[in-house]
Amino acid sequence: MELDIQCEEMSPSRWAELLSTMKSCKTIRLDDCNLSSSNCKDLSSIINTNPSLTELKLNNNELGDAGIEYLCKGLLMPSCSLQKLWLQNCNLTSASCETLRSVLSAQPSLTELHVGDNKLGTAGVKVLCQGMMNPNCKLQKLQLEYCELTSDIVEALNAALQSKPTLKELSLSNNTLGDTAVKQLCRGLVEASCNLELLHLENCGITSDSCREISAVLSNKSSLIDLSVGDNKIGDSGLALLCQGLMHPNCKIQKLWLWDCDLTSASCKDLSRLISTKDTLTEISLIDNNLRDLGMEMLCQALKDPKSKLQELWIRECGLTTACCKAVSSALSVNKHLKVLHMGENKLGDAGVELMCEGLLHPNCNIQSLWLGNCDLTAACCATLATIMATKQCLTELDLSYNSLEDEGVRKICEALRNPSCNVQQLILYDIFWSSEVDDELRALEESKPEVKIIS
């Protein structure tokens, strides 16, 4: 049994009602429910008396250090079988880390700990690392985003990594680590016995100076399949260094996030080689890089390579125009693997989308999710988009937000949604202005096709 409640104010009567339900739940999710330390007393009792409870999510509640102390009393009981604990943005400080250290040391069932967006600080996380080093600790996933960590944390993290072969996922994004610390961390990861699968280092103050060491992790750890270094100013020179590791035969990368990394079209030669030859790579994000049409044309050439197995391409806000859309169309008509294409916030225009639709209509194209928000579109391209919606049964999600479609364009899209051949389940139309008559049509459409979700 699963309890999943979000964004609900808890009255005493409602809380009492839920407590009786929780006694038999395997998963409890109470995110954004205005819980406090007093609720943690009850939750501690549930943890102690419900041996089937394996997952507890309490994100975005003001639990505080006092609440965690109550919670951990239940977590420390021998009857506790909890495996996954989410405490993101719960107003915790370093004071909670001593209590959580005890849980890590004593509770081998706990495999996931998510404590991001709490002011734990370097001192607090050093205490958590002591718990990780206990032989009883079998932690596999550790999420420490926005924890106010500094470069001083790396020595403790490396010591924990050395002693914890079970660890598979480590997220340190949005902490001011800097190049020196990241290089030290990477050297530790190369030496560690853990088979790390996920490493997230977004917005960590990384430059091209760290990329040789990150590249060494990629070439030495074939287990690493998910790397995110977005929002770091690595530039074209850093990307070239990363690609040395990414192209290594040992590297089995599947998901690569490089958003807002100060890349230009100069990086697209290396990226194209990666896309066309690394058959494990299925998802890449290049959002908010100034790749421009020349760079996109190189990427499209790579997508046409039979060895490319890319399924998701995120290329939003990359300085693209109508000029690249013929190349995109050509790639779509050849590539059978691409399922998700994010091209929003590029000045493609109606003419560009008309060109893309030629590729989208090709039998080889299997796009499921297409994002074209804020692309300078008008009602002029909506008839063609409607044809895509009614013809391509693989298409289940379409985003046309922030475009001047007006009543005429929205009506054409609605007409396509009514078509029995249309399989679009989610239509996203943020910040598009239409009349009250069209609004009534949209509401009636949702009622007649409850499987369709129109988000506006």
Short mmCIF file of C-alpha atoms in Angstrom, two decimals:
data_model
loop_
_atom_site.label_atom_id
_atom_site.label_comp_id
_atom_site.label_asym_id
_atom_site.label_seq_id
_atom_site.Cartn_x
_atom_site.Cartn_y
_atom_site.Cartn_z
CA MET A 1 0.00 0.00 0.00
CA GLU A 2 1.18 3.51 -0.85
CA LEU A 3 0.33 6.89 0.69
CA ASP A 4 1.15 9.81 -1.62
CA ILE A 5 0.04 13.27 -0.47
CA GLN A 6 1.54 16.57 -1.53
CA CYS A 7 0.81 20.22 -0.71
CA GLU A 8 -1.91 19.58 1.88
CA GLU A 9 -2.35 21.38 5.20
CA MET A 10 -2.71 18.78 7.96
CA SER A 11 -5.53 19.35 10.44
CA PRO A 12 -5.37 17.24 13.65
CA SER A 13 -8.32 15.13 12.50
CA ARG A 14 -6.83 14.57 9.06
CA TRP A 15 -3.48 13.63 10.60
CA ALA A 16 -5.13 11.13 12.96
CA GLU A 17 -6.96 9.59 10.00
CA LEU A 18 -3.73 9.24 8.02
CA LEU A 19 -1.81 7.71 10.94
CA SER A 20 -4.08 4.67 10.96
CA THR A 21 -3.49 4.28 7.21
CA MET A 22 0.29 4.61 7.58
CA LYS A 23 0.48 1.54 9.82
CA SER A 24 0.27 -0.73 6.75
CA CYS A 25 1.97 1.42 4.08
CA LYS A 26 5.08 0.35 2.21
CA THR A 27 5.69 3.90 0.90
CA ILE A 28 4.77 7.19 2.60
CA ARG A 29 5.12 10.50 0.77
CA LEU A 30 4.14 13.70 2.58
CA ASP A 31 5.96 16.45 0.69
CA ASP A 32 4.92 20.09 1.32
CA CYS A 33 2.41 19.16 3.99
CA ASN A 34 3.39 21.77 6.61
CA LEU A 35 4.65 19.07 8.98
CA SER A 36 6.69 19.98 12.03
CA SER A 37 8.71 18.25 14.74
CA SER A 38 5.52 17.18 16.57
CA ASN A 39 4.46 15.09 13.56
CA CYS A 40 7.84 13.37 13.67
CA LYS A 41 6.99 11.79 17.03
CA ASP A 42 4.08 9.98 15.37
CA LEU A 43 6.14 9.09 12.32
CA SER A 44 8.83 7.61 14.56
CA SER A 45 6.22 5.29 16.06
CA ILE A 46 5.03 4.30 12.57
CA ILE A 47 8.62 3.48 11.52
CA ASN A 48 9.01 1.33 14.64
CA THR A 49 5.71 -0.55 14.32
CA ASN A 50 5.41 -0.92 10.53
CA PRO A 51 8.12 -3.34 9.33
CA SER A 52 6.80 -3.15 5.74
CA LEU A 53 7.65 0.58 5.45
CA THR A 54 10.61 0.91 3.08
CA GLU A 55 10.32 4.46 1.69
CA LEU A 56 9.65 7.75 3.51
CA LYS A 57 9.52 11.14 1.74
CA LEU A 58 9.16 14.26 3.86
CA ASN A 59 10.60 16.94 1.56
CA ASN A 60 9.79 20.64 2.04
CA ASN A 61 8.53 20.43 5.60
CA GLU A 62 9.83 22.49 8.57
CA LEU A 63 10.91 19.45 10.58
CA GLY A 64 14.05 21.04 11.99
CA ASP A 65 16.76 19.30 13.98
CA ALA A 66 14.29 18.45 16.76
CA GLY A 67 12.05 16.62 14.29
CA ILE A 68 14.94 14.56 12.94
CA GLU A 69 15.90 13.58 16.48
CA TYR A 70 12.38 12.18 17.03
CA LEU A 71 12.40 10.48 13.63
CA CYS A 72 15.75 8.81 14.23
CA LYS A 73 14.50 7.13 17.42
CA GLY A 74 12.26 5.02 15.20
CA LEU A 75 14.97 4.60 12.57
CA LEU A 76 17.34 3.16 15.19
CA MET A 77 14.91 0.47 16.33
CA PRO A 78 15.72 -3.13 15.25
CA SER A 79 12.25 -3.46 13.71
CA CYS A 80 12.94 -0.64 11.23
CA SER A 81 13.25 -1.76 7.59
CA LEU A 82 13.40 1.65 5.92
CA GLN A 83 15.47 1.72 2.72
CA LYS A 84 14.90 5.21 1.30
CA LEU A 85 14.74 8.44 3.29
CA TRP A 86 14.04 11.86 1.70
CA LEU A 87 14.54 14.96 3.86
CA GLN A 88 15.19 17.67 1.29
CA ASN A 89 14.56 21.26 2.40
CA CYS A 90 13.52 20.36 5.94
CA ASN A 91 15.37 23.17 7.76
CA LEU A 92 18.11 20.89 9.04
CA THR A 93 21.50 22.05 10.26
CA SER A 94 24.74 20.32 11.15
CA ALA A 95 23.12 19.38 14.48
CA SER A 96 21.01 16.75 12.68
CA CYS A 97 24.08 15.06 11.24
CA GLU A 98 25.16 13.40 14.47
CA THR A 99 21.74 11.75 14.76
CA LEU A 100 21.79 10.71 11.10
CA ARG A 101 25.33 9.38 11.55
CA SER A 102 23.99 7.00 14.21
CA VAL A 103 21.34 5.77 11.77
CA LEU A 104 23.91 5.21 9.01
CA SER A 105 26.11 3.29 11.44
CA ALA A 106 23.34 1.13 12.85
CA GLN A 107 20.84 0.56 10.02
CA PRO A 108 22.09 -1.63 7.14
CA SER A 109 18.66 -1.52 5.46
CA LEU A 110 19.09 2.18 4.59
CA THR A 111 20.34 2.46 1.00
CA GLU A 112 19.25 6.00 0.02
CA LEU A 113 19.65 9.28 1.89
CA HIS A 114 18.47 12.53 0.31
CA VAL A 115 19.29 15.56 2.48
CA GLY A 116 19.83 18.27 -0.14
CA ASP A 117 18.78 21.91 0.35
CA ASN A 118 19.61 21.86 4.06
CA LYS A 119 22.30 23.98 5.73
CA LEU A 120 24.33 20.99 6.89
CA GLY A 121 27.64 22.65 6.05
CA THR A 122 31.01 21.00 5.68
CA ALA A 123 31.23 20.19 9.40
CA GLY A 124 27.87 18.38 9.34
CA VAL A 125 28.59 16.31 6.24
CA LYS A 126 31.97 15.29 7.68
CA VAL A 127 29.98 13.70 10.51
CA LEU A 128 27.75 11.90 7.97
CA CYS A 129 30.88 10.57 6.28
CA GLN A 130 31.95 9.00 9.59
CA GLY A 131 28.65 7.11 9.61
CA MET A 132 29.21 5.97 6.04
CA MET A 133 32.56 4.48 7.01
CA ASN A 134 30.90 2.12 9.49
CA PRO A 135 30.85 -1.45 8.11
CA ASN A 136 27.11 -1.65 8.88
CA CYS A 137 26.37 1.17 6.45
CA LYS A 138 25.21 -0.10 3.03
CA LEU A 139 24.35 3.27 1.49
CA GLN A 140 23.98 3.27 -2.31
CA LYS A 141 22.69 6.80 -3.01
CA LEU A 142 23.72 10.04 -1.30
CA GLN A 143 22.22 13.38 -2.35
CA LEU A 144 23.90 16.51 -0.93
CA GLU A 145 22.84 19.31 -3.27
CA TYR A 146 22.64 22.85 -1.82
CA CYS A 147 24.21 21.82 1.49
CA GLU A 148 26.65 24.76 1.75
CA LEU A 149 29.67 22.53 1.28
CA THR A 150 33.14 23.89 0.57
CA SER A 151 36.38 22.41 -0.73
CA ASP A 152 37.21 21.19 2.80
CA ILE A 153 34.68 18.36 2.51
CA VAL A 154 36.60 16.37 -0.10
CA GLU A 155 39.04 14.58 2.20
CA ALA A 156 36.17 13.19 4.30
CA LEU A 157 34.20 12.24 1.17
CA ASN A 158 37.16 10.42 -0.34
CA ALA A 159 37.71 8.48 2.89
CA ALA A 160 34.02 7.45 2.85
CA LEU A 161 34.23 6.47 -0.83
CA GLN A 162 37.27 4.30 -0.15
CA SER A 163 35.36 2.36 2.50
CA LYS A 164 32.00 2.13 0.76
CA PRO A 165 31.98 -0.18 -2.27
CA THR A 166 28.15 -0.15 -2.24
CA LEU A 167 27.87 3.56 -3.18
CA LYS A 168 26.40 3.98 -6.68
CA GLU A 169 25.12 7.59 -6.80
CA LEU A 170 26.69 10.80 -5.48
CA SER A 171 25.16 14.23 -6.06
CA LEU A 172 27.13 17.29 -4.92
CA SER A 173 25.58 19.89 -7.22
CA ASN A 174 25.20 23.53 -6.16
CA ASN A 175 28.04 23.54 -3.64
CA THR A 176 31.07 25.84 -3.98
CA LEU A 177 33.71 23.14 -4.34
CA GLY A 178 35.97 24.69 -7.00
CA ASP A 179 38.57 23.07 -9.26
CA THR A 180 41.09 22.04 -6.61
CA ALA A 181 38.50 20.09 -4.62
CA VAL A 182 36.89 18.50 -7.70
CA LYS A 183 40.29 17.33 -8.95
CA GLN A 184 40.98 15.81 -5.53
CA LEU A 185 37.54 14.16 -5.51
CA CYS A 186 38.11 12.68 -8.97
CA ARG A 187 41.47 11.23 -7.99
CA GLY A 188 39.71 9.62 -5.02
CA LEU A 189 36.98 8.22 -7.27
CA VAL A 190 39.53 6.63 -9.60
CA GLU A 191 41.15 4.85 -6.65
CA ALA A 192 37.92 3.98 -4.79
CA SER A 193 36.48 0.48 -4.92
CA CYS A 194 32.92 1.72 -5.39
CA ASN A 195 31.22 1.21 -8.74
CA LEU A 196 29.81 4.71 -9.05
CA GLU A 197 27.00 4.98 -11.62
CA LEU A 198 25.89 8.60 -11.14
CA LEU A 199 27.98 11.71 -10.46
CA HIS A 200 26.31 15.14 -10.40
CA LEU A 201 28.54 18.21 -10.07
CA GLU A 202 26.32 20.98 -11.44
CA ASN A 203 27.20 24.55 -10.43
CA CYS A 204 30.28 23.55 -8.43
CA GLY A 205 32.64 26.25 -9.68
CA ILE A 206 34.33 23.93 -12.19
CA THR A 207 36.38 25.24 -15.13
CA SER A 208 38.37 23.50 -17.85
CA ASP A 209 41.08 23.01 -15.21
CA SER A 210 39.13 20.09 -13.66
CA CYS A 211 38.18 18.37 -16.90
CA ARG A 212 41.28 16.20 -17.28
CA GLU A 213 40.57 14.60 -13.88
CA ILE A 214 36.85 14.15 -14.64
CA SER A 215 37.91 12.57 -17.93
CA ALA A 216 40.11 10.12 -15.99
CA VAL A 217 37.07 9.05 -13.94
CA LEU A 218 35.14 8.42 -17.17
CA SER A 219 37.91 6.28 -18.67
CA ASN A 220 38.56 4.34 -15.44
CA LYS A 221 35.03 3.78 -14.15
CA SER A 222 33.03 1.83 -16.70
CA SER A 223 30.22 1.78 -14.12
CA LEU A 224 29.68 5.56 -14.53
CA ILE A 225 26.65 5.98 -16.80
CA ASP A 226 25.22 9.35 -15.66
CA LEU A 227 27.39 12.50 -15.51
CA SER A 228 26.14 16.04 -15.03
CA VAL A 229 28.52 19.01 -15.03
CA GLY A 230 25.96 21.59 -16.15
CA ASP A 231 26.20 25.24 -15.09
CA ASN A 232 29.99 25.15 -14.94
CA LYS A 233 32.17 27.27 -17.21
CA ILE A 234 34.23 24.48 -18.75
CA GLY A 235 34.18 25.97 -22.26
CA ASP A 236 35.23 24.34 -25.52
CA SER A 237 38.69 23.46 -24.17
CA GLY A 238 37.17 21.65 -21.17
CA LEU A 239 34.73 19.77 -23.37
CA ALA A 240 37.62 18.58 -25.56
CA LEU A 241 39.31 17.15 -22.47
CA LEU A 242 36.07 15.49 -21.27
CA CYS A 243 35.62 13.87 -24.67
CA GLN A 244 38.94 12.08 -24.29
CA GLY A 245 37.43 10.14 -21.38
CA LEU A 246 33.99 9.88 -22.98
CA MET A 247 35.48 8.34 -26.11
CA HIS A 248 37.57 5.81 -24.17
CA PRO A 249 36.47 2.20 -24.78
CA ASN A 250 35.99 1.72 -21.03
CA CYS A 251 33.46 4.56 -20.84
CA LYS A 252 29.82 3.39 -20.97
CA ILE A 253 28.13 6.78 -20.49
CA GLN A 254 24.38 6.85 -21.07
CA LYS A 255 23.30 10.28 -19.79
CA LEU A 256 25.41 13.43 -20.21
CA TRP A 257 24.27 16.87 -19.06
CA LEU A 258 26.34 19.83 -20.28
CA TRP A 259 23.82 22.67 -20.01
CA ASP A 260 25.16 26.23 -19.68
CA CYS A 261 28.82 25.22 -19.99
CA ASP A 262 29.99 28.08 -22.23
CA LEU A 263 30.17 25.79 -25.26
CA THR A 264 30.14 27.10 -28.84
CA SER A 265 29.90 25.50 -32.28
CA ALA A 266 33.61 24.68 -31.89
CA SER A 267 32.61 21.93 -29.42
CA CYS A 268 30.17 20.34 -31.84
CA LYS A 269 32.87 18.51 -33.79
CA ASP A 270 33.81 16.55 -30.64
CA LEU A 271 30.16 16.18 -29.62
CA SER A 272 29.24 14.89 -33.08
CA ARG A 273 31.99 12.29 -32.93
CA LEU A 274 30.69 11.24 -29.51
CA ILE A 275 27.05 10.98 -30.65
CA SER A 276 27.93 9.02 -33.78
CA THR A 277 30.31 6.52 -32.15
CA LYS A 278 29.34 6.06 -28.46
CA ASP A 279 26.44 3.67 -28.81
CA THR A 280 25.76 3.63 -25.06
CA LEU A 281 24.89 7.37 -25.07
CA THR A 282 21.11 7.80 -25.02
CA GLU A 283 20.57 11.28 -23.51
CA ILE A 284 22.46 14.57 -23.85
CA SER A 285 21.56 18.07 -22.65
CA LEU A 286 23.25 21.04 -24.31
CA ILE A 287 20.73 23.65 -23.12
CA ASP A 288 21.84 27.30 -23.01
CA ASN A 289 25.06 26.90 -24.99
CA ASN A 290 25.77 29.16 -27.97
CA LEU A 291 26.00 26.34 -30.53
CA ARG A 292 24.15 28.23 -33.28
CA ASP A 293 23.06 26.78 -36.62
CA LEU A 294 26.52 25.60 -37.65
CA GLY A 295 26.87 23.54 -34.47
CA MET A 296 23.37 22.08 -34.83
CA GLU A 297 24.07 21.05 -38.40
CA MET A 298 27.12 19.09 -37.21
CA LEU A 299 25.03 17.38 -34.50
CA CYS A 300 22.38 16.47 -37.09
CA GLN A 301 25.00 14.85 -39.27
CA ALA A 302 25.98 12.70 -36.28
CA LEU A 303 22.34 11.75 -35.66
CA LYS A 304 22.20 10.31 -39.18
CA ASP A 305 25.03 7.89 -38.39
CA PRO A 306 23.66 4.32 -38.00
CA LYS A 307 25.80 3.86 -34.87
CA SER A 308 24.05 6.71 -33.05
CA LYS A 309 21.62 5.43 -30.43
CA LEU A 310 20.70 8.82 -28.93
CA GLN A 311 17.11 8.91 -27.65
CA GLU A 312 16.92 12.35 -26.02
CA LEU A 313 18.41 15.63 -27.27
CA TRP A 314 17.94 18.78 -25.20
CA ILE A 315 19.01 21.77 -27.28
CA ARG A 316 16.90 24.59 -25.84
CA GLU A 317 18.18 28.20 -26.01
CA CYS A 318 21.17 27.45 -28.25
CA GLY A 319 20.93 30.36 -30.70
CA LEU A 320 19.25 28.30 -33.43
CA THR A 321 17.23 29.74 -36.33
CA THR A 322 15.25 28.58 -39.36
CA ALA A 323 18.57 27.96 -41.11
CA CYS A 324 19.28 24.71 -39.23
CA CYS A 325 15.81 23.19 -39.61
CA LYS A 326 16.45 21.49 -42.95
CA ALA A 327 19.34 19.60 -41.31
CA VAL A 328 17.09 18.72 -38.34
CA SER A 329 14.42 17.45 -40.72
CA SER A 330 16.96 15.32 -42.58
CA ALA A 331 18.19 13.80 -39.30
CA LEU A 332 14.62 13.06 -38.15
CA SER A 333 13.87 11.26 -41.41
CA VAL A 334 16.84 8.91 -40.88
CA ASN A 335 17.17 8.43 -37.11
CA LYS A 336 14.82 5.78 -35.68
CA HIS A 337 16.03 6.04 -32.07
CA LEU A 338 15.38 9.69 -31.16
CA LYS A 339 12.31 9.90 -28.89
CA VAL A 340 12.62 13.28 -27.13
CA LEU A 341 13.58 16.58 -28.79
CA HIS A 342 13.70 19.84 -26.80
CA MET A 343 14.19 22.80 -29.15
CA GLY A 344 12.37 25.56 -27.27
CA GLU A 345 13.63 29.15 -26.98
CA ASN A 346 15.21 29.12 -30.43
CA LYS A 347 14.05 31.43 -33.24
CA LEU A 348 12.91 28.64 -35.55
CA GLY A 349 9.83 30.46 -36.81
CA ASP A 350 6.92 29.00 -38.80
CA ALA A 351 9.15 28.29 -41.82
CA GLY A 352 11.59 26.33 -39.66
CA VAL A 353 8.88 24.19 -38.10
CA GLU A 354 7.33 23.54 -41.52
CA LEU A 355 10.74 22.19 -42.63
CA MET A 356 11.09 20.07 -39.46
CA CYS A 357 7.64 18.58 -39.99
CA GLU A 358 8.79 17.00 -43.26
CA GLY A 359 11.22 14.89 -41.21
CA LEU A 360 8.69 14.33 -38.40
CA LEU A 361 6.24 12.85 -40.91
CA HIS A 362 8.79 10.36 -42.25
CA PRO A 363 8.05 6.71 -41.30
CA ASN A 364 11.53 6.42 -39.73
CA CYS A 365 10.78 9.17 -37.20
CA ASN A 366 9.64 7.91 -33.78
CA ILE A 367 9.48 11.16 -31.80
CA GLN A 368 7.34 10.85 -28.66
CA SER A 369 8.00 14.23 -26.99
CA LEU A 370 8.49 17.48 -28.93
CA TRP A 371 9.16 20.82 -27.21
CA LEU A 372 8.82 23.98 -29.30
CA GLY A 373 8.04 26.60 -26.65
CA ASN A 374 8.98 30.22 -27.40
CA CYS A 375 10.12 29.49 -30.97
CA ASP A 376 8.47 32.50 -32.68
CA LEU A 377 5.59 30.38 -33.97
CA THR A 378 2.18 31.65 -35.11
CA ALA A 379 -1.08 30.11 -36.31
CA ALA A 380 0.53 29.78 -39.76
CA CYS A 381 2.35 26.56 -38.80
CA CYS A 382 -0.49 25.00 -36.77
CA ALA A 383 -2.15 23.20 -39.67
CA THR A 384 1.09 21.34 -40.31
CA LEU A 385 1.55 20.63 -36.58
CA ALA A 386 -2.04 19.35 -36.49
CA THR A 387 -1.18 16.94 -39.32
CA ILE A 388 1.77 15.66 -37.27
CA MET A 389 -0.48 15.16 -34.23
CA ALA A 390 -3.09 13.26 -36.20
CA THR A 391 -0.61 11.20 -38.23
CA LYS A 392 2.25 10.30 -35.86
CA GLN A 393 0.74 7.97 -33.29
CA CYS A 394 4.08 7.81 -31.49
CA LEU A 395 3.76 11.51 -30.47
CA THR A 396 2.40 11.71 -26.92
CA GLU A 397 3.71 15.07 -25.64
CA LEU A 398 3.81 18.49 -27.35
CA ASP A 399 4.88 21.85 -25.89
CA LEU A 400 3.91 25.00 -27.79
CA SER A 401 4.10 27.45 -24.88
CA TYR A 402 4.97 31.15 -25.27
CA ASN A 403 4.08 31.28 -28.98
CA SER A 404 1.55 33.67 -30.57
CA LEU A 405 -0.84 30.98 -31.80
CA GLU A 406 -4.03 32.90 -30.90
CA ASP A 407 -7.52 31.47 -31.38
CA GLU A 408 -6.91 30.33 -34.96
CA GLY A 409 -3.84 28.28 -34.10
CA VAL A 410 -5.23 26.80 -30.88
CA ARG A 411 -8.41 25.72 -32.69
CA LYS A 412 -6.35 23.84 -35.29
CA ILE A 413 -4.46 22.06 -32.50
CA CYS A 414 -7.76 21.21 -30.78
CA GLU A 415 -9.13 19.79 -34.01
CA ALA A 416 -6.13 17.46 -34.20
CA LEU A 417 -6.66 16.37 -30.58
CA ARG A 418 -10.22 15.34 -31.43
CA ASN A 419 -8.96 13.07 -34.21
CA PRO A 420 -9.21 9.40 -33.10
CA SER A 421 -5.71 8.78 -34.55
CA CYS A 422 -4.14 11.42 -32.28
CA ASN A 423 -2.28 9.92 -29.30
CA VAL A 424 -1.08 13.17 -27.71
CA GLN A 425 -1.66 12.80 -23.98
CA GLN A 426 -0.04 16.01 -22.76
CA LEU A 427 -0.34 19.38 -24.51
CA ILE A 428 1.51 22.28 -22.90
CA LEU A 429 0.25 25.78 -23.74
CA TYR A 430 1.66 28.15 -21.13
CA ASP A 431 1.23 31.89 -21.69
CA ILE A 432 -0.81 31.64 -24.88
CA PHE A 433 -3.73 34.05 -25.08
CA TRP A 434 -7.10 32.85 -26.40
CA SER A 435 -10.72 33.90 -26.14
CA SER A 436 -13.28 32.63 -23.66
CA GLU A 437 -14.93 30.69 -26.50
CA VAL A 438 -11.69 28.79 -27.21
CA ASP A 439 -11.26 28.25 -23.46
CA ASP A 440 -14.69 26.59 -23.38
CA GLU A 441 -13.66 24.40 -26.32
CA LEU A 442 -10.49 23.33 -24.49
CA ARG A 443 -12.43 22.44 -21.34
CA ALA A 444 -14.99 20.48 -23.35
CA LEU A 445 -12.17 18.65 -25.11
CA GLU A 446 -10.62 17.62 -21.78
CA GLU A 447 -14.00 16.31 -20.62
CA SER A 448 -14.55 14.32 -23.81
CA LYS A 449 -10.99 12.92 -23.75
CA PRO A 450 -10.03 12.52 -20.06
CA GLU A 451 -6.77 10.83 -21.07
CA VAL A 452 -5.59 14.17 -22.53
CA LYS A 453 -4.00 16.69 -20.15
CA ILE A 454 -3.89 20.30 -21.34
CA ILE A 455 -1.50 22.37 -19.23
CA SER A 456 -1.85 26.14 -19.48
#
